[in-house]
């Protein structure tokens, strides 16, 4: 009787907490109008595609548990979709956004309302276009506070700000990618990196608008750093200030102190920063982490200014130059390794220990020989080739007349197949001197099918084909645990014993070490068609992607919702 009562009262408590959480959950409605807007940067004005005329676009600020309804109207001249990067989209795959994967694009003149709920995620995410290279200028922050009335797992910060690191071309980014697709060569590198849309003091015509982050002596502030650059992993540092990392990709972390961050495109990192230095101005700076060899890259440095409110006012006409931090060398992989090895979940977590699906995916660039009907202007890759990229030797090609999710849901054949290989079709020394005969992958639209609830492990293995490189691999619809990473070829005999199955970090994007590997685990509990791709847009353009199709489970609560009525059709 006693224990029954105890059971009942804990059940009532659980129901009460659930109901009060639901009662507090809010609905946030937004209008996003996407249109060409004149934007002046680096002395020149371009008609950039923006949301509501803003660059970066509007910030979505919500509590865990809230629902969003965002009506996107496309007044630009390009096909468009928007992805809510890192939002799990549980059963709402129709709102995920990648073009031809979960929806057909919103065509010029059309609208679509993305509806989804934030379930169990707290910290920082972001949204961006997921069609062609529109995300160069179509992006913004998603700030997720704890559930209404719940605390942060650290003292409440005095101020809360975000820094969106972006990448700017002194050109139309869509022309840049179209030119690369035509010529088969590498796309032009960017002309600047930006912080909240501004390049900062070190670039021409830019110092008027450098982004300022205020701080007061003694206070501790939360800074949410987001890498929204298209093609470049970035180091980030602040002169004279340490950072305490407390979260990444909207999952909390065991706090650790560092003076430099590295973020691959797609990744976010939340840090606490304390005003413990003499009141003054300090540069916050970001520049490239470049792991690929013999590849041109944008080697410029973007800055914002950490400015103490009590900083002494300079005499009229005198300007105080902020203090500049040292940044790691562009190729400082050792710093990246020690930074990523510091990541832990705050406490013991439930990592799948028995695995139903053990997968091994190689991540490769490649070079296709020039097709006989192509002229030399269309084969501008190294030695008259065309660049390509692949996972397990499959170079992913998007459908162009329907989305994979629609084809899956309605059982339409001929759009994709489910024979994506669980292992590399050819085993070779992935990180050695790879024979040229292995450099040409096969184009196709192959997905890998997972049963609902299956426990999945994926080894992500970089290869040295063309060049080894640190690839930020992003999985839609899921957060995963990163249980291990290392250099060289993954060796199950020797490396499995090093897995952290106690407190590994949870993320949605893993920076796979250059010439190395990373192992991720998750439970396939979200039905749908989920693209997994390199978040360097140049690599996704070349085919570095696949799709995980997760089947429905039992009953409505384990099934994909029906498609919304306004889902764009092709
Ligand atoms: C790419 O760079 C080349 C060389 O600077 C330039 O001629 C070309 O116009 C650029 N392409 C685009 C699309 O900006
Ligand atoms: C950046 O690259 C250019 C060539 O593109 C080179 O001339 C310049 O010295 C480099 N600057 C730095 C700081 O490495
Ligand atoms: C990094 O670059 C420097 C100079 O550019 C070079 O001397 C060094 O060997 C490089 N280090 C690695 C690990 O590639
Ligand atoms: C291109 O050809 C040159 C000369 O034959 C060779 O040294 C180089 O390795 C080749 N590059 C690639 C990427 O195949
Ligand atoms: C879409 O295109 C593919 C390949 O071009 C074709 O086989 C298929 O029949 C088309 N499907 C629809 C629904 O139009
Ligand atoms: C890589 O292998 C090729 C033959 O497959 C050989 O010609 C070349 O010298 C090797 N390169 C290195 C750096 O070992
Ligand atoms: C990829 O497939 C092509 C075509 O079958 C083959 O020539 C190539 O060797 C394969 N490469 C790898 C790494 O499996
Ligand atoms: C825009 O999307 C439609 C499908 O809705 C597709 O047929 C068309 O090719 C796309 N246009 C471009 C320029 O990609
Ligand atoms: Cu990549």
XYZ file of C-alpha atoms and ligand atoms in Angstrom:
683
model
C 0.000 0.000 0.000
C 2.731 2.332 1.158
C 4.803 1.795 -2.006
C 1.729 1.999 -4.223
C 0.980 5.407 -2.738
C 4.554 6.469 -3.276
C 4.296 5.305 -6.870
C 1.047 7.175 -7.333
C 2.352 10.373 -5.895
C 5.481 10.292 -8.028
C 3.260 9.661 -11.056
C 1.086 12.635 -10.083
C 4.206 14.713 -9.615
C 5.450 13.710 -13.058
C 2.076 14.569 -14.624
C 1.988 17.865 -12.746
C 5.478 18.789 -13.955
C 4.592 17.817 -17.522
C 1.365 19.835 -17.472
C 3.001 22.885 -15.965
C 5.788 22.644 -18.539
C 3.174 22.416 -21.312
C 1.224 25.314 -19.802
C 4.351 27.463 -19.944
C 5.412 26.407 -23.439
C 4.932 29.252 -25.879
C 4.217 29.512 -29.594
C 6.553 31.881 -31.455
C 5.286 33.093 -34.823
C 7.651 34.796 -37.242
C 7.553 36.136 -40.789
C 10.733 35.696 -42.827
C 10.704 37.620 -46.095
C 13.669 36.596 -48.219
C 14.737 39.197 -50.740
C 17.696 40.851 -52.459
C 18.956 43.757 -50.308
C 21.815 46.166 -51.065
C 24.614 45.432 -48.580
C 27.890 47.363 -48.530
C 31.009 45.539 -47.325
C 34.713 45.921 -48.224
C 33.903 49.219 -50.047
C 31.458 47.568 -52.493
C 27.684 47.162 -52.552
C 26.114 43.828 -53.525
C 22.480 42.753 -53.797
C 22.730 40.137 -51.061
C 19.859 37.751 -50.366
C 18.707 38.495 -46.802
C 15.861 37.721 -44.432
C 13.777 40.833 -43.627
C 16.610 42.980 -44.997
C 18.906 41.969 -42.099
C 22.430 40.483 -42.164
C 22.687 38.373 -40.056
C 18.981 37.547 -40.167
C 16.512 37.735 -37.246
C 17.358 35.963 -33.973
C 14.956 33.305 -32.711
C 14.942 33.391 -28.904
C 12.936 30.669 -27.172
C 12.747 28.394 -24.147
C 13.243 24.666 -24.297
C 9.766 23.207 -24.944
C 8.501 26.104 -27.085
C 6.993 25.750 -30.552
C 7.894 27.859 -33.576
C 5.889 28.676 -36.693
C 7.966 30.574 -39.224
C 6.327 31.661 -42.450
C 9.029 31.987 -45.092
C 8.141 33.998 -48.195
C 10.580 33.801 -51.076
C 10.835 37.165 -52.813
C 14.288 36.362 -54.180
C 15.041 35.058 -57.674
C 16.407 31.710 -56.450
C 14.845 28.491 -55.161
C 15.047 28.533 -51.361
C 14.707 26.342 -48.297
C 15.630 26.987 -44.656
C 17.134 24.489 -42.219
C 16.935 24.866 -38.427
C 20.401 23.527 -37.771
C 20.532 21.080 -34.866
C 16.813 21.159 -34.064
C 15.902 17.504 -33.707
C 12.553 17.858 -35.541
C 11.100 14.866 -33.720
C 8.415 13.487 -36.086
C 8.425 16.818 -37.984
C 10.958 15.981 -40.702
C 8.863 18.057 -43.138
C 10.224 21.166 -41.386
C 13.900 20.164 -41.566
C 14.588 22.015 -44.800
C 17.366 20.546 -47.003
C 16.204 20.967 -50.602
C 15.095 17.752 -52.343
C 15.719 15.767 -49.135
C 12.740 16.765 -46.958
C 10.968 19.192 -49.304
C 10.983 20.713 -52.767
C 12.308 24.266 -52.734
C 10.109 27.283 -52.031
C 10.076 28.753 -55.514
C 10.322 32.494 -56.140
C 6.994 34.080 -55.139
C 5.911 31.167 -52.923
C 5.694 30.659 -49.120
C 5.991 27.792 -46.666
C 5.471 27.745 -42.899
C 7.986 25.695 -40.919
C 6.368 24.345 -37.707
C 8.383 22.540 -35.050
C 8.975 22.223 -31.319
C 12.224 22.417 -29.368
C 12.328 19.214 -27.316
C 15.032 18.775 -24.697
C 17.668 21.035 -26.245
C 19.222 24.055 -24.471
C 21.986 26.385 -25.600
C 22.736 27.683 -29.078
C 21.687 26.547 -32.527
C 21.216 28.516 -35.718
C 19.213 28.559 -38.919
C 20.420 28.882 -42.486
C 19.361 28.433 -46.097
C 19.873 24.832 -47.306
C 19.725 25.395 -51.041
C 22.722 26.111 -53.271
C 25.052 28.568 -51.464
C 22.331 30.923 -50.242
C 23.385 30.352 -46.654
C 26.336 32.701 -47.289
C 23.932 35.511 -46.367
C 20.740 33.751 -45.225
C 21.442 32.771 -41.616
C 20.738 33.727 -38.007
C 20.988 32.562 -34.388
C 18.627 30.333 -32.388
C 18.976 30.998 -28.652
C 17.371 28.323 -26.466
C 17.032 29.221 -22.799
C 16.221 26.558 -20.200
C 12.574 25.658 -19.687
C 10.598 28.516 -18.140
C 11.644 28.899 -14.496
C 14.527 26.412 -14.716
C 18.133 27.471 -14.057
C 21.241 27.170 -16.207
C 23.725 24.578 -14.898
C 26.060 27.523 -14.161
C 25.561 30.875 -12.382
C 23.128 33.057 -14.340
C 25.223 35.226 -16.689
C 24.930 39.025 -16.447
C 24.729 39.390 -20.219
C 23.964 36.978 -22.999
C 25.263 37.626 -26.504
C 26.050 35.701 -29.654
C 28.765 35.989 -32.280
C 27.852 34.589 -35.691
C 31.070 33.972 -37.621
C 30.340 34.350 -41.328
C 32.122 34.351 -44.670
C 31.813 37.117 -47.285
C 32.524 37.131 -51.004
C 33.044 40.418 -52.795
C 30.880 38.771 -55.475
C 27.540 36.980 -55.687
C 28.111 33.632 -53.874
C 25.627 31.915 -56.217
C 27.775 33.020 -59.191
C 30.831 31.628 -57.370
C 29.327 28.144 -56.924
C 27.813 28.123 -60.424
C 31.193 29.006 -61.901
C 32.834 26.142 -59.977
C 30.145 23.685 -61.070
C 30.657 24.750 -64.680
C 34.457 24.621 -64.668
C 34.918 21.608 -62.364
C 37.600 23.564 -60.482
C 37.707 24.786 -56.894
C 35.420 27.776 -56.230
C 36.952 31.202 -55.583
C 37.928 31.687 -51.962
C 36.107 34.316 -49.896
C 37.344 37.861 -49.322
C 36.527 38.215 -45.638
C 35.238 36.540 -42.535
C 32.678 38.416 -40.494
C 31.394 38.633 -36.913
C 27.662 39.369 -36.791
C 27.889 40.432 -40.422
C 30.866 42.811 -40.008
C 34.439 42.079 -41.139
C 35.975 44.411 -38.554
C 38.912 46.786 -38.279
C 41.500 44.783 -40.227
C 39.668 45.093 -43.574
C 39.266 48.044 -45.906
C 36.198 50.302 -45.440
C 35.102 48.294 -42.375
C 36.201 49.929 -39.119
C 33.090 52.120 -38.729
C 30.888 49.098 -38.080
C 33.077 46.685 -36.107
C 30.859 44.702 -33.748
C 31.210 45.714 -30.074
C 30.599 43.282 -27.192
C 30.091 45.178 -23.923
C 31.324 43.911 -20.560
C 31.571 45.386 -17.050
C 34.421 44.739 -14.647
C 33.649 41.744 -12.455
C 30.715 40.385 -14.419
C 30.537 36.992 -16.102
C 28.794 36.868 -19.471
C 27.611 34.116 -21.748
C 28.973 34.267 -25.296
C 27.465 32.006 -27.898
C 29.899 31.478 -30.766
C 28.519 30.029 -34.016
C 30.502 29.079 -37.116
C 28.222 30.075 -39.982
C 31.076 30.278 -42.529
C 30.524 28.350 -45.752
C 33.803 26.559 -46.239
C 36.203 27.276 -43.411
C 36.800 25.852 -39.927
C 37.793 28.794 -37.709
C 39.873 29.484 -34.628
C 38.388 32.038 -32.220
C 40.164 33.806 -29.388
C 39.914 36.894 -27.154
C 42.920 39.019 -26.150
C 43.921 38.471 -22.482
C 40.719 36.610 -21.537
C 40.181 32.963 -20.786
C 36.947 31.278 -21.835
C 35.070 28.614 -19.875
C 33.343 26.293 -22.338
C 29.928 25.227 -20.974
C 28.059 23.937 -24.017
C 28.177 23.066 -27.705
C 25.483 22.385 -30.312
C 22.728 22.951 -27.681
C 24.016 20.329 -25.238
C 25.735 21.204 -21.971
C 29.363 20.251 -21.297
C 31.544 19.712 -18.246
C 33.081 23.207 -17.972
C 36.704 23.600 -19.056
C 38.955 26.608 -19.513
C 40.686 27.499 -22.771
C 42.076 30.536 -24.565
C 41.144 29.348 -28.051
C 38.160 27.651 -29.685
C 37.989 25.822 -32.990
C 34.619 25.503 -34.672
C 33.923 23.716 -37.919
C 31.103 25.227 -39.999
C 27.830 24.198 -38.368
C 29.201 23.978 -34.841
C 28.296 26.252 -31.938
C 30.161 26.740 -28.648
C 28.856 28.507 -25.528
C 31.490 30.074 -23.271
C 31.529 32.147 -20.104
C 33.838 35.141 -20.107
C 34.620 37.250 -17.029
C 35.568 40.938 -16.958
C 38.742 40.343 -14.934
C 41.186 42.479 -16.936
C 42.032 46.200 -16.734
C 39.077 48.151 -18.217
C 39.967 48.705 -21.857
C 39.251 47.357 -25.336
C 40.276 43.864 -26.422
C 39.978 42.285 -29.849
C 38.037 39.073 -30.287
C 39.377 37.500 -33.463
C 38.701 34.576 -35.792
C 40.708 33.179 -38.676
C 41.135 29.962 -40.626
C 42.076 26.531 -39.370
C 43.302 25.086 -42.662
C 44.094 21.380 -42.653
C 43.950 20.688 -46.405
C 47.309 20.823 -48.146
C 48.134 22.883 -51.240
C 44.648 24.376 -51.311
C 44.171 28.150 -51.448
C 42.221 29.572 -48.507
C 41.078 32.922 -47.129
C 43.847 33.840 -44.680
C 42.273 37.105 -43.430
C 41.264 37.808 -39.816
C 37.888 39.098 -38.631
C 37.564 41.009 -35.365
C 34.994 42.299 -32.896
C 35.820 44.348 -29.793
C 35.283 43.324 -26.180
C 34.790 46.741 -24.613
C 34.696 47.439 -20.879
C 31.932 49.871 -19.973
C 34.277 51.505 -17.499
C 37.086 51.853 -20.045
C 38.647 55.306 -19.654
C 37.467 57.735 -22.340
C 40.342 58.690 -24.606
C 41.138 62.371 -25.060
C 39.306 63.917 -28.031
C 40.783 62.827 -31.359
C 42.880 60.086 -29.767
C 41.788 56.521 -30.434
C 42.924 53.615 -28.303
C 43.821 50.581 -30.372
C 42.366 47.413 -28.862
C 44.821 44.737 -27.784
C 45.204 42.001 -30.445
C 45.345 38.323 -29.368
C 47.705 35.726 -30.831
C 45.950 33.187 -32.997
C 47.190 29.632 -33.598
C 49.013 28.972 -36.887
C 46.588 28.183 -39.725
C 47.656 24.531 -39.702
C 47.866 24.057 -35.901
C 46.181 20.662 -35.666
C 47.719 20.009 -32.214
C 45.677 22.870 -30.744
C 42.533 21.470 -32.385
C 43.210 18.007 -30.961
C 43.761 19.154 -27.389
C 40.681 21.411 -27.604
C 38.392 18.610 -28.821
C 39.789 16.141 -26.295
C 38.582 18.437 -23.484
C 34.917 17.845 -24.392
C 32.878 15.793 -21.871
C 29.219 15.610 -20.944
C 28.558 17.140 -17.500
C 27.767 13.726 -15.979
C 27.398 10.046 -16.802
C 25.128 9.661 -19.837
C 23.280 6.762 -21.438
C 25.420 5.790 -24.408
C 24.238 2.735 -26.362
C 26.600 -0.099 -25.432
C 25.066 -2.826 -27.573
C 25.096 -1.920 -31.241
C 22.576 -3.104 -33.862
C 24.102 -1.250 -36.805
C 27.867 -0.945 -36.965
C 28.700 1.287 -39.919
C 31.966 2.533 -41.397
C 31.831 5.539 -43.746
C 34.871 6.939 -45.534
C 34.940 10.680 -46.261
C 36.813 11.539 -49.435
C 37.493 14.162 -52.003
C 38.112 12.865 -55.521
C 38.961 13.821 -59.098
C 36.959 12.713 -62.101
C 38.672 12.360 -65.435
C 37.379 14.824 -67.995
C 34.334 13.287 -69.785
C 34.936 12.959 -73.552
C 32.157 15.434 -74.453
C 33.549 18.147 -72.119
C 35.844 20.948 -73.253
C 38.937 21.985 -71.304
C 37.049 24.990 -69.842
C 34.802 22.441 -68.086
C 37.748 20.488 -66.652
C 39.611 23.079 -64.623
C 40.428 20.779 -61.693
C 44.025 19.562 -61.122
C 45.600 18.281 -64.376
C 42.402 18.710 -66.387
C 40.043 16.849 -64.024
C 36.817 17.802 -62.221
C 36.547 17.870 -58.427
C 34.177 15.455 -56.723
C 33.648 14.051 -53.199
C 32.025 11.013 -51.632
C 31.148 8.853 -48.653
C 31.963 5.156 -49.126
C 32.777 5.967 -52.758
C 29.195 7.192 -53.367
C 29.010 10.776 -54.604
C 25.562 11.956 -53.561
C 23.249 13.402 -56.210
C 20.044 15.144 -55.071
C 16.770 14.302 -56.838
C 15.370 17.264 -58.782
C 11.671 16.523 -59.161
C 10.554 15.390 -55.679
C 12.092 15.152 -52.188
C 13.396 11.908 -50.716
C 11.021 12.254 -47.742
C 7.982 12.610 -50.035
C 9.128 9.592 -52.054
C 9.577 7.624 -48.806
C 6.256 8.685 -47.278
C 4.179 8.086 -50.410
C 6.119 5.006 -51.545
C 7.167 6.549 -54.877
C 9.841 4.362 -56.500
C 12.722 5.457 -58.711
C 13.802 8.450 -56.594
C 16.391 6.835 -54.323
C 17.614 3.362 -53.411
C 18.483 2.006 -49.964
C 21.693 0.200 -50.887
C 24.191 2.705 -49.526
C 27.064 0.450 -48.383
C 27.507 -0.133 -44.629
C 31.257 -0.426 -45.236
C 33.700 0.883 -47.840
C 33.285 -1.250 -50.993
C 37.090 -1.458 -51.250
C 39.353 -1.560 -48.193
C 42.644 0.308 -48.614
C 45.157 2.263 -46.541
C 42.763 5.221 -46.155
C 45.316 7.691 -44.863
C 48.301 6.456 -46.866
C 49.370 7.052 -50.445
C 46.114 6.085 -52.190
C 46.379 4.684 -55.717
C 44.934 6.936 -58.442
C 42.696 4.065 -59.523
C 40.607 4.658 -56.367
C 40.037 8.405 -56.807
C 36.859 8.378 -58.943
C 33.664 7.719 -56.942
C 30.302 6.694 -58.402
C 27.454 9.237 -58.573
C 24.103 8.102 -57.158
C 21.202 8.711 -54.774
C 21.667 5.956 -52.228
C 20.305 6.007 -48.668
C 20.953 3.692 -45.715
C 17.862 2.269 -44.011
C 17.616 1.996 -40.210
C 14.910 0.304 -38.160
C 13.190 2.532 -35.598
C 15.012 2.287 -32.281
C 18.154 0.667 -33.647
C 21.370 1.483 -31.833
C 23.822 2.849 -34.349
C 27.571 3.307 -34.414
C 29.264 5.078 -37.325
C 33.020 5.244 -37.786
C 33.765 8.328 -39.897
C 37.116 7.834 -41.601
C 38.928 10.632 -43.443
C 41.009 9.601 -46.462
C 44.025 11.208 -48.082
C 42.523 11.061 -51.579
C 43.452 14.423 -53.214
C 44.186 15.784 -49.716
C 43.364 14.799 -46.163
C 41.240 17.418 -44.404
C 39.293 18.057 -41.221
C 35.636 17.584 -42.301
C 32.746 18.834 -40.128
C 30.209 16.022 -40.544
C 26.637 17.033 -39.666
C 23.700 14.671 -39.140
C 20.174 16.076 -39.421
C 17.402 14.976 -37.028
C 19.774 13.717 -34.325
C 22.307 14.552 -31.654
C 24.998 11.899 -31.256
C 27.691 11.001 -28.768
C 31.282 11.319 -29.984
C 32.836 8.324 -28.217
C 36.338 8.538 -29.692
C 38.536 10.145 -32.300
C 42.090 9.645 -33.484
C 44.581 9.795 -36.344
C 45.448 7.297 -39.066
C 43.177 4.374 -39.948
C 40.572 3.336 -37.370
C 41.594 -0.012 -35.898
C 38.730 -1.775 -34.072
C 41.168 -4.036 -32.196
C 43.184 -1.256 -30.669
C 40.810 1.735 -30.697
C 37.589 0.242 -29.283
C 39.135 0.033 -25.813
C 39.626 3.822 -25.855
C 35.907 4.592 -26.301
C 34.438 6.953 -23.717
C 31.117 5.277 -22.877
C 30.787 7.210 -19.599
C 30.577 10.933 -20.350
C 31.213 11.556 -24.074
C 30.037 14.911 -25.475
C 26.800 15.159 -27.447
C 26.801 17.164 -30.681
C 25.152 17.428 -34.090
C 28.373 18.128 -36.018
C 31.698 16.354 -35.491
C 34.971 17.771 -36.799
C 36.575 14.552 -38.073
C 40.355 14.914 -37.559
C 42.480 15.463 -40.658
C 43.884 12.099 -41.777
C 41.985 10.524 -38.880
C 38.627 9.243 -37.699
C 35.780 9.817 -35.251
C 33.231 7.351 -33.859
C 29.660 8.423 -33.108
C 26.740 6.593 -31.467
C 23.010 7.307 -31.309
C 19.631 5.602 -31.139
C 17.555 5.904 -34.337
C 14.413 7.149 -32.559
C 13.303 9.821 -35.048
C 11.611 8.534 -38.213
C 12.300 10.336 -41.485
C 14.920 10.946 -44.169
C 17.941 12.628 -42.644
C 20.843 13.942 -44.653
C 24.323 13.433 -43.243
C 26.866 15.656 -44.939
C 30.072 17.588 -44.737
C 29.239 21.137 -43.627
C 31.866 22.654 -45.912
C 29.429 23.727 -48.633
C 32.005 23.182 -51.362
C 32.156 19.499 -50.356
C 28.380 19.001 -50.260
C 28.295 20.608 -53.716
C 30.720 17.878 -54.842
C 28.630 15.074 -53.284
C 29.985 14.509 -49.755
C 26.666 13.343 -48.297
C 24.313 10.436 -47.770
C 20.822 9.999 -46.313
C 19.776 7.892 -43.341
C 16.203 6.696 -43.764
C 14.723 5.849 -40.358
C 11.558 3.752 -40.527
C 8.466 4.396 -38.421
C 8.138 2.461 -35.163
C 4.865 1.329 -33.568
C 1.896 3.675 -33.345
C 1.425 7.358 -33.964
C 4.010 8.552 -31.450
C 6.760 6.668 -33.263
C 5.702 7.737 -36.750
C 6.467 10.682 -38.989
C 3.605 13.204 -38.947
C 1.625 13.622 -42.173
C 3.023 16.296 -44.528
C 1.751 19.858 -43.976
C -0.792 21.111 -46.510
C 1.438 23.938 -47.704
C 4.509 21.728 -48.324
C 6.038 23.086 -51.562
C 5.707 20.794 -54.568
C 8.186 20.582 -57.428
C 36.740 34.193 -59.527
O 38.037 34.736 -59.527
C 38.530 35.048 -60.842
C 39.980 35.465 -60.676
O 40.096 36.467 -59.724
C 37.652 36.132 -61.444
O 38.087 36.425 -62.743
C 36.216 35.634 -61.501
O 35.378 36.643 -61.960
C 35.763 35.206 -60.115
N 34.447 34.594 -60.229
C 33.369 35.049 -59.597
C 32.099 34.305 -59.828
O 33.381 36.008 -58.856
C 47.647 35.357 -47.416
O 47.684 34.781 -48.704
C 48.236 35.629 -49.694
C 48.134 34.914 -51.028
O 46.821 34.611 -51.300
C 49.686 35.949 -49.351
O 50.192 36.842 -50.304
C 49.761 36.560 -47.968
O 51.100 36.708 -47.587
C 49.054 35.672 -46.946
N 48.971 36.381 -45.687
C 49.165 35.783 -44.507
C 48.972 36.636 -43.307
O 49.481 34.628 -44.399
C 52.502 24.475 -40.842
O 52.904 25.526 -41.693
C 54.236 25.925 -41.459
C 54.548 27.185 -42.272
O 53.590 27.445 -43.220
C 55.179 24.775 -41.814
O 56.505 25.139 -41.579
C 54.803 23.569 -40.945
O 55.563 22.463 -41.337
C 53.336 23.236 -41.082
N 52.989 22.228 -40.099
C 52.252 21.168 -40.383
C 51.923 20.268 -39.235
O 51.827 20.933 -41.509
C 49.372 16.639 -61.875
O 50.421 16.289 -62.740
C 51.710 16.542 -62.200
C 52.742 16.268 -63.281
O 52.462 15.057 -63.925
C 51.918 15.670 -60.965
O 53.158 15.935 -60.380
C 50.815 15.980 -59.961
O 50.916 15.095 -58.844
C 49.452 15.836 -60.580
N 48.431 16.260 -59.631
C 47.340 15.564 -59.364
C 46.453 16.086 -58.327
O 47.081 14.549 -59.936
C 12.030 12.170 -61.391
O 13.209 12.078 -62.168
C 13.706 10.751 -62.237
C 15.082 10.797 -62.871
O 15.234 11.875 -63.723
C 12.711 9.911 -62.999
O 13.198 8.592 -63.122
C 11.399 9.888 -62.223
O 10.424 9.211 -62.947
C 10.908 11.298 -61.953
N 9.867 11.190 -60.942
C 8.796 11.973 -60.905
C 7.877 11.760 -59.738
O 8.584 12.827 -61.737
C 52.532 7.053 -54.161
O 52.333 5.905 -54.961
C 52.655 6.084 -56.337
C 52.327 4.798 -57.062
O 51.059 4.357 -56.767
C 54.108 6.446 -56.495
O 54.380 6.734 -57.858
C 54.412 7.689 -55.657
O 55.781 7.965 -55.691
C 53.976 7.488 -54.211
N 54.132 8.743 -53.491
C 54.670 8.789 -52.285
C 54.741 10.162 -51.660
O 55.052 7.825 -51.687
C 34.950 3.738 -56.564
O 34.244 3.121 -57.619
C 34.894 3.252 -58.876
C 33.964 2.671 -59.926
O 33.670 1.353 -59.641
C 36.238 2.551 -58.832
O 36.915 2.779 -60.039
C 37.051 3.108 -57.698
O 38.240 2.392 -57.565
C 36.297 3.057 -56.384
N 37.057 3.704 -55.346
C 37.008 3.346 -54.073
C 37.789 4.143 -53.086
O 36.340 2.411 -53.690
C 13.884 25.046 -58.612
O 13.100 23.987 -58.119
C 12.360 23.288 -59.120
C 11.539 22.254 -58.429
O 10.586 22.852 -57.599
C 13.310 22.646 -60.097
O 12.588 22.006 -61.106
C 14.196 23.701 -60.701
O 15.168 23.089 -61.510
C 14.901 24.495 -59.610
N 15.628 25.599 -60.198
C 16.947 25.734 -60.048
C 17.542 26.929 -60.718
O 17.618 24.973 -59.383
Cu 34.279 18.153 -46.103
